[in-house]
Amino acid sequence: MESPAVPVPLDPREQPILERLLRTRDALLLLKQDKSSYIKSRDVLPLYEEVIGEVEKLNAARKEQDRRLIHNRLDYVLDDCFQLISLLFLTVGRNNEAPAVYSLATTIQRLLDHLEEAGFYSAKDLNSITKTLESTQETLDRGRNTYSPALLTLLESRLEQCQISLKRLQEGLNVLSPSLAQTHETLVSILRSTSAVNTRPKFSTTEVNSLRDQLKKIESHMKDGNFVDADGNVLPSQENVKTLMDRCWRWTETVLERQGKIHEAFQEQYERLLEIRNQLDRLSVTQAWSLRETDLFGYQRKLDRIDEARVNGNFVDAEGHTADLHAQRTLLYLIRRSYGYIYALLISSEPVSEALLPVYNQLQTLRRCLIEVKESGGVSNSRELYPYSMKLNSIDNMRVDGKFYIGPDIPEGQGSVNALLAECYDLVWDLRAAVADEESQP
């Protein structure tokens, strides 16, 4: 679980805290791994309280110490505990509560660090993260009177670091000429598409050449090596775009030359990252039906450890030699892509307990079908609505006093499921009313 280079706590007051947190982490991992029953809030909250109690003791022990202390094993175990609690809160449907924010905040920081390191990104990348940070801040603000100040201080510090990194990246885009924004976005897409082709099971020379054709098309609109407007005037602030263009040419050449084959010294790292990326890709397709948010913990930890094993930002082989440009960029692409998948899975998590997800997913599917029927012109007679009405009634009949029970429990997310059920009823009513209006007309 830990990197072998992580030091043990030097302060004797921290050792008992570490031992207790190790026991709590074991309990959290057992809860995560138990697929025999649904996870419930009452399973998670006592473990959350245990972690917060240890954090308060740790803060008291470190109060007089230098805050720039190197992270020791206790910090890593504490991070594991918060990650697990955060994912467990999402699993039980408590997405809009402060503890659920932790995993998302750490993933966003990883993404921002990688975007800055890569040196190329688009406004779309930053827009999504900006909105997510705003909503997570709102979640923290709502939890001020409910959750421990120790937790809120920790989360606010994480979000503040994210905001600092985000501002730096936004400033990098602000220097671009507005006239070149679309070209810049296209070049970012070409770089990423080239990296994607580079990691496919079967390398496609045709795809890379197609991307090079796009570069030629962009280049054809340049004049004397410069980007110009419709009147032939040189556009300002174009150095970054020209550098990105040159990078696209060199990367497509390198990828064509290597034909998707990575240096053998880095083959093992490549295969590990490729498997993580592919598993997360599959999860992103089936996540509504198969994802238990706590499953993401294993992927996060594997990625974190691979990322942290780099030396001065470089991947190194078993003998300590740094990776060549092709291997370095390929491995970094796979890490970034994997963190991107985790981010997308976290923000798409529904505020509904896993116990209610089967019902919620059925209603989501029903809603989509009804919207498609409505947008395609409705139904010709009310009998066509019978299958939808019967399905809605069967779900509605599962409720007792307006609530969905799973055994004796009332899982989180009742409001979301009931709102979706009401929306489906409204769609059926609208479709039925439209048929009745048509039948009443002479």
Tab-separated table of C-alpha atoms in Angstrom:
chain	number	residue	atom	x	y	z
A	1	MET	CA	0.000	0.000	0.000
A	2	GLU	CA	2.787	2.435	0.883
A	3	SER	CA	5.797	3.407	-1.165
A	4	PRO	CA	8.947	1.780	0.325
A	5	ALA	CA	10.650	5.187	0.558
A	6	VAL	CA	8.077	6.621	3.000
A	7	PRO	CA	9.675	7.292	6.417
A	8	VAL	CA	8.110	6.249	9.727
A	9	PRO	CA	6.926	8.962	12.181
A	10	LEU	CA	9.794	10.364	14.277
A	11	ASP	CA	7.610	11.954	16.952
A	12	PRO	CA	6.700	9.249	19.528
A	13	ARG	CA	3.251	10.862	19.954
A	14	GLU	CA	2.441	10.012	16.329
A	15	GLN	CA	3.106	6.274	16.582
A	16	PRO	CA	-0.082	5.337	18.526
A	17	ILE	CA	-2.089	7.533	16.145
A	18	LEU	CA	-0.601	5.629	13.204
A	19	GLU	CA	-1.434	2.271	14.799
A	20	ARG	CA	-5.065	3.251	15.400
A	21	LEU	CA	-5.417	4.649	11.882
A	22	LEU	CA	-4.001	1.431	10.416
A	23	ARG	CA	-6.776	-0.488	12.200
A	24	THR	CA	-9.382	1.982	10.925
A	25	ARG	CA	-8.030	1.713	7.399
A	26	ASP	CA	-8.264	-2.067	7.582
A	27	ALA	CA	-11.902	-1.737	8.645
A	28	LEU	CA	-12.579	0.681	5.759
A	29	LEU	CA	-10.943	-1.700	3.278
A	30	LEU	CA	-13.021	-4.623	4.578
A	31	LEU	CA	-16.171	-2.543	4.168
A	32	LYS	CA	-15.125	-1.619	0.632
A	33	GLN	CA	-14.404	-5.213	-0.324
A	34	ASP	CA	-17.590	-6.721	1.119
A	35	LYS	CA	-19.902	-7.198	-1.863
A	36	SER	CA	-22.332	-9.459	0.017
A	37	SER	CA	-24.546	-6.541	1.079
A	38	TYR	CA	-25.147	-2.854	0.413
A	39	ILE	CA	-22.994	-0.327	2.248
A	40	LYS	CA	-25.071	1.757	4.670
A	41	SER	CA	-24.471	5.144	6.290
A	42	ARG	CA	-24.431	3.528	9.725
A	43	ASP	CA	-21.449	1.407	8.576
A	44	VAL	CA	-19.466	4.442	7.446
A	45	LEU	CA	-20.147	7.187	10.020
A	46	PRO	CA	-18.458	5.521	13.056
A	47	LEU	CA	-15.289	4.990	11.001
A	48	TYR	CA	-15.415	8.612	9.842
A	49	GLU	CA	-15.660	9.716	13.496
A	50	GLU	CA	-12.649	7.529	14.377
A	51	VAL	CA	-10.522	9.179	11.670
A	52	ILE	CA	-11.575	12.706	12.681
A	53	GLY	CA	-10.707	11.907	16.312
A	54	GLU	CA	-7.190	10.872	15.263
A	55	VAL	CA	-6.797	13.964	13.051
A	56	GLU	CA	-7.562	16.206	16.009
A	57	LYS	CA	-4.946	14.379	18.110
A	58	LEU	CA	-2.424	14.677	15.263
A	59	ASN	CA	-3.101	18.407	14.854
A	60	ALA	CA	-2.520	18.893	18.587
A	61	ALA	CA	0.763	16.910	18.423
A	62	ARG	CA	2.024	18.870	15.424
A	63	LYS	CA	0.842	22.293	16.518
A	64	GLU	CA	4.280	23.401	17.690
A	65	GLN	CA	6.218	21.621	14.938
A	66	ASP	CA	7.474	22.950	11.636
A	67	ARG	CA	4.521	22.650	9.245
A	68	ARG	CA	6.921	21.915	6.368
A	69	LEU	CA	7.745	18.493	7.774
A	70	ILE	CA	8.285	15.758	5.202
A	71	HIS	CA	5.269	13.471	4.906
A	72	ASN	CA	5.719	10.245	6.795
A	73	ARG	CA	3.816	6.967	6.776
A	74	LEU	CA	1.104	8.412	9.025
A	75	ASP	CA	0.238	11.040	6.399
A	76	TYR	CA	-0.094	8.390	3.704
A	77	VAL	CA	-2.311	6.173	5.866
A	78	LEU	CA	-4.438	9.190	6.799
A	79	ASP	CA	-4.795	10.038	3.111
A	80	ASP	CA	-5.932	6.448	2.439
A	81	CYS	CA	-8.546	6.757	5.188
A	82	PHE	CA	-9.939	10.015	3.836
A	83	GLN	CA	-9.973	8.673	0.280
A	84	LEU	CA	-11.907	5.596	1.386
A	85	ILE	CA	-14.360	7.589	3.519
A	86	SER	CA	-14.931	9.986	0.626
A	87	LEU	CA	-15.685	7.140	-1.796
A	88	LEU	CA	-17.891	5.416	0.795
A	89	PHE	CA	-19.932	8.613	1.208
A	90	LEU	CA	-20.453	8.607	-2.573
A	91	THR	CA	-21.402	4.921	-2.486
A	92	VAL	CA	-24.141	5.503	0.091
A	93	GLY	CA	-25.441	8.524	-1.860
A	94	ARG	CA	-24.185	11.312	0.409
A	95	ASN	CA	-22.479	13.100	-2.489
A	96	ASN	CA	-23.439	16.576	-1.307
A	97	GLU	CA	-21.750	16.309	2.087
A	98	ALA	CA	-18.275	17.552	2.937
A	99	PRO	CA	-16.448	14.196	3.428
A	100	ALA	CA	-17.431	13.163	-0.131
A	101	VAL	CA	-15.350	16.052	-1.528
A	102	TYR	CA	-11.916	14.699	-0.560
A	103	SER	CA	-11.418	12.152	-3.350
A	104	LEU	CA	-12.551	14.596	-6.020
A	105	ALA	CA	-10.271	17.362	-4.705
A	106	THR	CA	-7.186	15.118	-4.748
A	107	THR	CA	-8.021	13.857	-8.249
A	108	ILE	CA	-8.471	17.417	-9.542
A	109	GLN	CA	-5.078	18.390	-8.100
A	110	ARG	CA	-3.443	15.447	-9.884
A	111	LEU	CA	-5.139	16.430	-13.149
A	112	LEU	CA	-4.069	20.072	-12.851
A	113	ASP	CA	-0.481	19.081	-12.035
A	114	HIS	CA	-0.379	16.853	-15.115
A	115	LEU	CA	-1.910	19.493	-17.391
A	116	GLU	CA	0.715	21.967	-16.224
A	117	GLU	CA	3.490	19.433	-16.706
A	118	ALA	CA	2.269	18.484	-20.182
A	119	GLY	CA	2.190	22.145	-21.185
A	120	PHE	CA	-0.852	21.804	-23.440
A	121	TYR	CA	-4.535	21.897	-22.564
A	122	SER	CA	-7.709	23.546	-23.795
A	123	ALA	CA	-10.310	25.883	-22.331
A	124	LYS	CA	-12.729	22.920	-22.206
A	125	ASP	CA	-10.407	21.107	-19.789
A	126	LEU	CA	-10.389	24.076	-17.416
A	127	ASN	CA	-14.096	24.940	-17.745
A	128	SER	CA	-15.206	21.573	-16.378
A	129	ILE	CA	-12.760	21.753	-13.471
A	130	THR	CA	-13.812	25.346	-12.695
A	131	LYS	CA	-17.476	24.325	-12.407
A	132	THR	CA	-16.617	21.285	-10.301
A	133	LEU	CA	-14.519	23.354	-7.882
A	134	GLU	CA	-17.385	25.833	-7.515
A	135	SER	CA	-19.841	23.063	-6.638
A	136	THR	CA	-17.411	21.433	-4.184
A	137	GLN	CA	-16.929	24.797	-2.457
A	138	GLU	CA	-20.698	25.069	-2.103
A	139	THR	CA	-20.739	21.600	-0.536
A	140	LEU	CA	-18.143	22.702	2.019
A	141	ASP	CA	-20.050	25.872	2.821
A	142	ARG	CA	-23.213	23.851	3.496
A	143	GLY	CA	-21.299	21.575	5.877
A	144	ARG	CA	-19.801	24.271	8.112
A	145	ASN	CA	-22.182	23.666	10.999
A	146	THR	CA	-22.274	19.891	10.561
A	147	TYR	CA	-18.725	18.633	10.152
A	148	SER	CA	-15.514	18.912	12.143
A	149	PRO	CA	-13.388	22.057	11.643
A	150	ALA	CA	-10.407	19.692	11.240
A	151	LEU	CA	-12.026	18.168	8.137
A	152	LEU	CA	-13.168	21.502	6.715
A	153	THR	CA	-9.707	23.072	7.159
A	154	LEU	CA	-8.111	20.121	5.366
A	155	LEU	CA	-10.581	20.263	2.477
A	156	GLU	CA	-10.353	24.041	2.138
A	157	SER	CA	-6.562	23.748	1.933
A	158	ARG	CA	-6.925	21.163	-0.877
A	159	LEU	CA	-9.388	23.317	-2.793
A	160	GLU	CA	-7.207	26.399	-2.338
A	161	GLN	CA	-4.257	24.559	-3.892
A	162	CYS	CA	-6.490	23.502	-6.782
A	163	GLN	CA	-7.613	27.106	-7.304
A	164	ILE	CA	-3.995	28.336	-7.353
A	165	SER	CA	-3.041	25.713	-9.977
A	166	LEU	CA	-6.186	26.440	-12.003
A	167	LYS	CA	-5.484	30.186	-12.028
A	168	ARG	CA	-1.942	29.543	-13.279
A	169	LEU	CA	-3.267	27.404	-16.137
A	170	GLN	CA	-5.963	29.936	-17.021
A	171	GLU	CA	-3.324	32.655	-17.242
A	172	GLY	CA	-1.484	30.448	-19.733
A	173	LEU	CA	-4.548	30.463	-21.988
A	174	ASN	CA	-5.290	34.157	-21.470
A	175	VAL	CA	-2.179	35.152	-23.436
A	176	LEU	CA	-3.610	33.491	-26.562
A	177	SER	CA	-5.060	35.660	-29.273
A	178	PRO	CA	-8.881	35.063	-29.328
A	179	SER	CA	-8.567	34.501	-33.088
A	180	LEU	CA	-6.280	31.531	-32.437
A	181	ALA	CA	-8.345	29.858	-29.696
A	182	GLN	CA	-9.982	27.387	-32.087
A	183	THR	CA	-6.665	26.539	-33.773
A	184	HIS	CA	-5.091	25.982	-30.352
A	185	GLU	CA	-7.928	23.651	-29.346
A	186	THR	CA	-7.562	21.680	-32.585
A	187	LEU	CA	-3.814	21.257	-32.019
A	188	VAL	CA	-4.422	20.013	-28.447
A	189	SER	CA	-6.903	17.496	-29.864
A	190	ILE	CA	-4.368	16.348	-32.511
A	191	LEU	CA	-1.685	15.777	-29.874
A	192	ARG	CA	-4.051	13.722	-27.724
A	193	SER	CA	-5.436	11.783	-30.670
A	194	THR	CA	-1.892	10.911	-31.747
A	195	SER	CA	-1.144	9.619	-28.234
A	196	ALA	CA	-4.360	7.579	-28.281
A	197	VAL	CA	-3.389	5.915	-31.598
A	198	ASN	CA	0.051	5.268	-30.125
A	199	THR	CA	-1.456	3.141	-27.318
A	200	ARG	CA	-3.941	1.081	-29.342
A	201	PRO	CA	-3.475	-2.718	-29.631
A	202	LYS	CA	-3.118	-2.376	-33.399
A	203	PHE	CA	-1.193	0.682	-34.566
A	204	SER	CA	-2.825	2.620	-37.421
A	205	THR	CA	-0.468	4.533	-39.721
A	206	THR	CA	-3.527	5.778	-41.619
A	207	GLU	CA	-4.941	7.526	-38.540
A	208	VAL	CA	-1.664	9.298	-37.774
A	209	ASN	CA	-1.324	10.422	-41.403
A	210	SER	CA	-4.898	11.729	-41.246
A	211	LEU	CA	-3.903	13.824	-38.224
A	212	ARG	CA	-0.854	15.085	-40.131
A	213	ASP	CA	-3.204	16.103	-42.951
A	214	GLN	CA	-5.053	18.272	-40.449
A	215	LEU	CA	-1.735	19.896	-39.527
A	216	LYS	CA	-1.026	20.552	-43.213
A	217	LYS	CA	-4.437	22.188	-43.582
A	218	ILE	CA	-3.744	24.488	-40.624
A	219	GLU	CA	-0.269	25.247	-42.025
A	220	SER	CA	-1.741	26.126	-45.430
A	221	HIS	CA	-3.474	29.143	-43.860
A	222	MET	CA	-0.190	30.471	-42.465
A	223	LYS	CA	1.895	33.104	-44.219
A	224	ASP	CA	5.686	33.144	-43.943
A	225	GLY	CA	5.416	30.834	-40.921
A	226	ASN	CA	2.914	33.047	-39.106
A	227	PHE	CA	-0.796	32.811	-38.369
A	228	VAL	CA	-2.628	35.677	-40.096
A	229	ASP	CA	-6.138	37.131	-40.184
A	230	ALA	CA	-8.396	37.394	-43.257
A	231	ASP	CA	-6.540	40.521	-44.375
A	232	GLY	CA	-3.128	38.873	-44.086
A	233	ASN	CA	-2.124	40.691	-40.891
A	234	VAL	CA	0.019	38.703	-38.442
A	235	LEU	CA	-2.031	37.754	-35.360
A	236	PRO	CA	-0.597	38.736	-31.962
A	237	SER	CA	0.381	36.334	-29.140
A	238	GLN	CA	0.908	33.321	-31.375
A	239	GLU	CA	4.194	31.934	-30.056
A	240	ASN	CA	2.473	29.322	-27.881
A	241	VAL	CA	0.389	28.105	-30.818
A	242	LYS	CA	3.419	27.917	-33.125
A	243	THR	CA	5.303	25.944	-30.460
A	244	LEU	CA	2.326	23.596	-30.115
A	245	MET	CA	2.179	23.187	-33.894
A	246	ASP	CA	5.859	22.247	-33.989
A	247	ARG	CA	5.285	19.800	-31.135
A	248	CYS	CA	2.444	18.140	-33.064
A	249	TRP	CA	4.677	17.634	-36.109
A	250	ARG	CA	7.507	16.156	-34.049
A	251	TRP	CA	5.219	13.900	-31.999
A	252	THR	CA	3.417	12.499	-35.060
A	253	GLU	CA	6.824	11.807	-36.662
A	254	THR	CA	8.054	10.019	-33.531
A	255	VAL	CA	4.871	7.953	-33.244
A	256	LEU	CA	5.051	6.931	-36.911
A	257	GLU	CA	8.655	5.943	-36.455
A	258	ARG	CA	7.991	3.836	-33.332
A	259	GLN	CA	4.736	2.270	-34.616
A	260	GLY	CA	3.321	1.950	-31.082
A	261	LYS	CA	6.345	-0.006	-29.778
A	262	ILE	CA	7.718	1.244	-26.463
A	263	HIS	CA	11.300	0.694	-25.276
A	264	GLU	CA	11.518	-2.788	-23.730
A	265	ALA	CA	12.925	-1.431	-20.444
A	266	PHE	CA	9.591	0.331	-19.883
A	267	GLN	CA	7.340	-2.386	-21.279
A	268	GLU	CA	6.216	-3.575	-17.835
A	269	GLN	CA	5.252	-0.072	-16.662
A	270	TYR	CA	3.502	0.497	-19.983
A	271	GLU	CA	1.424	-2.674	-19.704
A	272	ARG	CA	0.402	-1.862	-16.119
A	273	LEU	CA	-0.759	1.614	-17.074
A	274	LEU	CA	-2.438	0.366	-20.241
A	275	GLU	CA	-4.440	-2.172	-18.231
A	276	ILE	CA	-5.525	0.509	-15.722
A	277	ARG	CA	-6.547	2.844	-18.567
A	278	ASN	CA	-8.493	0.094	-20.343
A	279	GLN	CA	-10.303	-1.011	-17.184
A	280	LEU	CA	-11.327	2.571	-16.410
A	281	ASP	CA	-12.437	3.007	-20.019
A	282	ARG	CA	-14.724	-0.030	-19.682
A	283	LEU	CA	-16.053	1.283	-16.369
A	284	SER	CA	-16.878	4.639	-17.962
A	285	VAL	CA	-19.134	2.855	-20.470
A	286	THR	CA	-20.995	0.710	-17.937
A	287	GLN	CA	-20.642	2.893	-14.828
A	288	ALA	CA	-24.362	3.496	-14.250
A	289	TRP	CA	-24.901	-0.233	-13.786
A	290	SER	CA	-21.619	-1.626	-12.530
A	291	LEU	CA	-19.641	1.069	-10.666
A	292	ARG	CA	-19.284	1.019	-6.914
A	293	GLU	CA	-17.400	4.231	-6.208
A	294	THR	CA	-15.143	2.514	-3.682
A	295	ASP	CA	-13.775	0.409	-6.577
A	296	LEU	CA	-11.959	3.543	-7.757
A	297	PHE	CA	-9.697	3.473	-4.688
A	298	GLY	CA	-7.551	0.660	-6.090
A	299	TYR	CA	-7.063	2.475	-9.396
A	300	GLN	CA	-6.225	5.743	-7.615
A	301	ARG	CA	-3.618	4.099	-5.444
A	302	LYS	CA	-1.945	2.227	-8.306
A	303	LEU	CA	-1.735	5.446	-10.345
A	304	ASP	CA	-0.505	7.510	-7.389
A	305	ARG	CA	2.301	5.079	-6.645
A	306	ILE	CA	3.427	4.904	-10.290
A	307	ASP	CA	3.264	8.702	-10.514
A	308	GLU	CA	5.204	9.198	-7.274
A	309	ALA	CA	7.905	6.706	-8.317
A	310	ARG	CA	9.122	9.104	-11.026
A	311	VAL	CA	12.495	10.761	-10.437
A	312	ASN	CA	12.504	14.503	-11.126
A	313	GLY	CA	9.423	13.951	-13.268
A	314	ASN	CA	11.049	11.168	-15.293
A	315	PHE	CA	10.146	7.512	-15.504
A	316	VAL	CA	13.138	5.306	-14.756
A	317	ASP	CA	13.805	1.654	-15.553
A	318	ALA	CA	15.047	-1.046	-13.139
A	319	GLU	CA	18.627	0.206	-13.513
A	320	GLY	CA	17.724	3.848	-12.891
A	321	HIS	CA	17.974	5.014	-16.525
A	322	THR	CA	15.456	7.655	-17.573
A	323	ALA	CA	12.911	6.981	-20.306
A	324	ASP	CA	13.407	8.285	-23.844
A	325	LEU	CA	10.987	10.934	-25.153
A	326	HIS	CA	8.602	8.402	-26.708
A	327	ALA	CA	8.319	6.247	-23.572
A	328	GLN	CA	8.093	9.283	-21.280
A	329	ARG	CA	5.253	10.899	-23.208
A	330	THR	CA	3.425	7.616	-23.729
A	331	LEU	CA	3.464	6.726	-20.029
A	332	LEU	CA	2.463	10.256	-19.015
A	333	TYR	CA	-0.428	10.180	-21.482
A	334	LEU	CA	-1.719	6.932	-19.949
A	335	ILE	CA	-1.501	8.343	-16.413
A	336	ARG	CA	-3.265	11.579	-17.411
A	337	ARG	CA	-5.954	9.691	-19.307
A	338	SER	CA	-6.557	7.401	-16.336
A	339	TYR	CA	-6.888	10.278	-13.872
A	340	GLY	CA	-9.240	11.892	-16.397
A	341	TYR	CA	-11.457	8.800	-16.355
A	342	ILE	CA	-11.503	8.768	-12.534
A	343	TYR	CA	-12.470	12.457	-12.503
A	344	ALA	CA	-15.295	11.841	-14.992
A	345	LEU	CA	-16.569	8.859	-12.980
A	346	LEU	CA	-16.515	10.852	-9.738
A	347	ILE	CA	-18.426	13.852	-11.104
A	348	SER	CA	-21.022	11.586	-12.747
A	349	SER	CA	-21.707	9.747	-9.467
A	350	GLU	CA	-25.405	10.094	-8.614
A	351	PRO	CA	-26.530	11.200	-5.111
A	352	VAL	CA	-28.269	7.872	-4.647
A	353	SER	CA	-27.288	4.918	-2.460
A	354	GLU	CA	-26.051	1.849	-4.317
A	355	ALA	CA	-29.062	0.072	-2.779
A	356	LEU	CA	-31.393	2.303	-4.830
A	357	LEU	CA	-29.281	2.486	-7.991
A	358	PRO	CA	-31.085	-0.373	-9.804
A	359	VAL	CA	-34.406	1.483	-9.429
A	360	TYR	CA	-32.809	4.830	-10.257
A	361	ASN	CA	-31.146	3.452	-13.393
A	362	GLN	CA	-34.410	1.897	-14.581
A	363	LEU	CA	-36.139	5.267	-14.194
A	364	GLN	CA	-33.279	7.027	-16.013
A	365	THR	CA	-33.694	4.607	-18.933
A	366	LEU	CA	-37.477	5.035	-18.885
A	367	ARG	CA	-37.111	8.818	-18.858
A	368	ARG	CA	-34.772	8.742	-21.869
A	369	CYS	CA	-37.210	6.523	-23.788
A	370	LEU	CA	-40.170	8.812	-23.019
A	371	ILE	CA	-38.225	11.909	-24.074
A	372	GLU	CA	-37.267	10.227	-27.356
A	373	VAL	CA	-40.919	9.286	-27.971
A	374	LYS	CA	-41.998	12.876	-27.259
A	375	GLU	CA	-39.308	14.392	-29.504
A	376	SER	CA	-40.137	12.015	-32.359
A	377	GLY	CA	-43.752	13.156	-32.491
A	378	GLY	CA	-45.422	11.314	-29.615
A	379	VAL	CA	-47.693	8.250	-29.822
A	380	SER	CA	-50.612	7.607	-32.161
A	381	ASN	CA	-52.890	6.258	-29.419
A	382	SER	CA	-52.880	5.887	-25.639
A	383	ARG	CA	-52.448	2.102	-25.842
A	384	GLU	CA	-48.812	2.652	-26.894
A	385	LEU	CA	-48.193	4.140	-23.457
A	386	TYR	CA	-49.316	1.001	-21.558
A	387	PRO	CA	-45.810	-0.563	-21.290
A	388	TYR	CA	-44.418	2.683	-19.848
A	389	SER	CA	-47.331	3.110	-17.433
A	390	MET	CA	-47.097	-0.491	-16.254
A	391	LYS	CA	-43.363	-0.144	-15.571
A	392	LEU	CA	-43.904	3.109	-13.673
A	393	ASN	CA	-46.698	1.568	-11.602
A	394	SER	CA	-44.559	-1.451	-10.752
A	395	ILE	CA	-41.786	0.862	-9.483
A	396	ASP	CA	-44.305	3.075	-7.676
A	397	ASN	CA	-45.770	0.034	-5.920
A	398	MET	CA	-42.363	-0.675	-4.388
A	399	ARG	CA	-42.783	2.398	-2.180
A	400	VAL	CA	-44.183	2.247	1.341
A	401	ASP	CA	-45.550	5.579	2.596
A	402	GLY	CA	-43.724	7.268	-0.282
A	403	LYS	CA	-40.354	5.713	0.549
A	404	PHE	CA	-38.275	2.964	-1.050
A	405	TYR	CA	-37.177	0.405	1.525
A	406	ILE	CA	-34.375	-2.107	1.140
A	407	GLY	CA	-35.144	-4.595	3.889
A	408	PRO	CA	-35.698	-2.515	7.030
A	409	ASP	CA	-33.500	0.340	5.743
A	410	ILE	CA	-34.440	3.575	3.993
A	411	PRO	CA	-31.385	4.218	1.779
A	412	GLU	CA	-30.053	7.686	0.865
A	413	GLY	CA	-31.287	9.304	-2.341
A	414	GLN	CA	-35.054	9.035	-1.814
A	415	GLY	CA	-35.560	12.595	-3.076
A	416	SER	CA	-33.643	11.972	-6.322
A	417	VAL	CA	-35.510	8.735	-7.078
A	418	ASN	CA	-38.911	10.215	-6.246
A	419	ALA	CA	-38.213	13.303	-8.372
A	420	LEU	CA	-37.249	11.083	-11.316
A	421	LEU	CA	-40.381	8.964	-10.846
A	422	ALA	CA	-42.549	12.120	-10.825
A	423	GLU	CA	-40.829	13.387	-13.985
A	424	CYS	CA	-41.554	10.105	-15.778
A	425	TYR	CA	-45.216	10.318	-14.732
A	426	ASP	CA	-45.358	13.887	-16.078
A	427	LEU	CA	-43.902	12.773	-19.431
A	428	VAL	CA	-46.492	9.979	-19.748
A	429	TRP	CA	-49.271	12.420	-18.838
A	430	ASP	CA	-48.065	14.942	-21.470
A	431	LEU	CA	-47.981	12.222	-24.148
A	432	ARG	CA	-51.428	10.948	-23.183
A	433	ALA	CA	-52.853	14.507	-23.136
A	434	ALA	CA	-51.452	15.164	-26.620
A	435	VAL	CA	-53.232	12.051	-27.964
A	436	ALA	CA	-56.489	13.072	-26.254
A	437	ASP	CA	-56.297	16.544	-27.842
A	438	GLU	CA	-55.819	15.054	-31.297
A	439	GLU	CA	-58.728	12.589	-30.813
A	440	SER	CA	-61.041	15.385	-29.652
A	441	GLN	CA	-60.408	17.489	-32.753
A	442	PRO	CA	-62.994	17.135	-35.570
